[in-house]
Short mmCIF file of C-alpha atoms in Angstrom, two decimals:
data_model
loop_
_atom_site.label_atom_id
_atom_site.label_comp_id
_atom_site.label_asym_id
_atom_site.label_seq_id
_atom_site.Cartn_x
_atom_site.Cartn_y
_atom_site.Cartn_z
CA MET A 1 -143.98 160.06 159.02
CA GLN A 2 -142.38 158.20 156.17
CA GLU A 3 -144.52 157.51 153.20
CA TYR A 4 -144.00 154.04 151.01
CA PHE A 5 -145.20 153.67 147.27
CA VAL A 6 -146.10 150.78 145.32
CA TYR A 7 -145.93 151.85 141.80
CA ILE A 8 -146.30 150.62 138.12
CA THR A 9 -144.37 151.95 135.64
CA THR A 10 -144.24 151.20 131.71
CA ASN A 11 -142.24 151.71 128.52
CA VAL A 12 -143.32 154.40 125.95
CA GLN A 13 -145.36 151.82 124.06
CA LYS A 14 -147.00 150.50 127.16
CA THR A 15 -145.82 147.00 126.54
CA VAL A 16 -144.25 146.13 129.59
CA LEU A 17 -145.04 146.75 133.25
CA TYR A 18 -142.86 146.88 136.17
CA ILE A 19 -143.98 146.97 139.48
CA GLY A 20 -142.15 148.24 142.34
CA VAL A 21 -142.15 149.72 145.98
CA SER A 22 -140.18 152.74 147.20
CA ASN A 23 -139.99 155.25 149.91
CA ASN A 24 -139.15 157.78 147.48
CA LEU A 25 -141.04 157.70 144.36
CA SER A 26 -139.48 160.60 142.61
CA ARG A 27 -135.98 159.63 143.20
CA ARG A 28 -136.88 155.91 142.01
CA ILE A 29 -138.53 156.99 139.03
CA ASP A 30 -135.27 158.98 138.36
CA GLN A 31 -132.95 155.95 138.88
CA HIS A 32 -135.22 153.94 136.24
CA TYR A 33 -134.91 156.47 133.76
CA GLN A 34 -130.99 156.86 134.35
CA GLU A 35 -130.73 152.76 134.19
CA SER A 36 -132.63 153.09 130.91
CA ARG A 37 -130.31 155.61 129.53
CA ASN A 38 -126.88 154.00 130.87
CA GLU A 39 -126.17 150.51 131.82
CA LYS A 40 -129.59 148.90 131.50
CA LYS A 41 -128.76 146.02 133.91
CA SER A 42 -132.10 146.16 135.95
CA PHE A 43 -135.38 145.30 134.55
CA ALA A 44 -136.87 148.62 134.31
CA GLY A 45 -133.76 149.79 132.69
CA LYS A 46 -133.41 147.21 130.03
CA TYR A 47 -136.88 147.56 129.08
CA ASN A 48 -137.14 151.29 129.23
CA CYS A 49 -139.80 151.22 132.40
CA TYR A 50 -139.55 154.76 133.71
CA HIS A 51 -143.18 156.11 132.59
CA LEU A 52 -145.44 156.32 135.93
CA VAL A 53 -149.09 155.00 135.30
CA TYR A 54 -149.85 153.85 138.68
CA TYR A 55 -148.89 154.35 142.38
CA GLU A 56 -150.43 153.81 145.93
CA LYS A 57 -149.41 155.45 149.25
CA PHE A 58 -149.07 153.47 152.54
CA GLN A 59 -147.65 154.63 155.90
CA ASN A 60 -146.61 150.97 156.72
CA PRO A 61 -143.64 149.55 154.75
CA SER A 62 -144.69 146.19 155.41
CA GLU A 63 -148.32 146.92 154.01
CA ALA A 64 -146.71 148.30 150.86
CA ILE A 65 -144.29 145.32 150.42
CA LEU A 66 -147.31 142.86 150.67
CA ARG A 67 -149.26 144.80 148.05
CA GLU A 68 -146.24 145.01 145.69
CA LYS A 69 -146.10 141.12 145.98
CA THR A 70 -149.86 140.67 145.37
CA ILE A 71 -149.77 142.88 142.36
CA LYS A 72 -146.76 141.12 141.12
CA LYS A 73 -148.47 137.97 141.08
CA TRP A 74 -151.69 138.95 138.93
CA ARG A 75 -152.09 138.60 135.40
CA ARG A 76 -151.42 141.21 133.15
CA GLU A 77 -155.30 141.79 132.35
CA LYS A 78 -155.95 142.37 136.03
CA LYS A 79 -152.74 144.95 136.44
CA GLU A 80 -154.32 146.85 133.38
CA LYS A 81 -157.86 146.99 135.05
CA LEU A 82 -155.92 148.46 138.16
CA ILE A 83 -154.07 151.26 136.30
CA GLN A 84 -157.18 151.82 134.20
CA ARG A 85 -159.29 152.89 137.29
CA PHE A 86 -156.45 154.78 138.50
CA ASN A 87 -155.59 156.70 135.20
CA PRO A 88 -158.06 155.77 132.54
CA ASP A 89 -155.88 157.34 129.78
CA TRP A 90 -152.68 155.86 131.09
CA HIS A 91 -151.10 159.26 131.29
CA PHE A 92 -147.48 159.28 132.20
CA LEU A 93 -147.44 160.79 135.71
CA GLU A 94 -143.83 161.04 136.46
CA LYS A 95 -143.80 164.75 135.83
CA GLU A 96 -146.62 165.17 138.58
CA ILE A 97 -144.37 163.65 141.48
CA LEU A 98 -140.90 165.12 140.59
#
């Protein structure tokens, strides 16, 4: 069964948040990292948002996409509270999923 992830990445200073959805979280985080090191054409690449601080798993891709769209509409403060509940110290989690 396929899993889908809604995730939030940030830069090293934790000043920029990027919300995305993927069916392969480790591959997607690696893509963000490569984009930040190379062409910097994407938002995540341009702002070096490859540090994973939050993620949710879904079995249904439609639910994951809906959740991503919902979170993207939130103000920064609400996004920070979501991250805080999941990852209180904002540890970078990418090594845990790679």
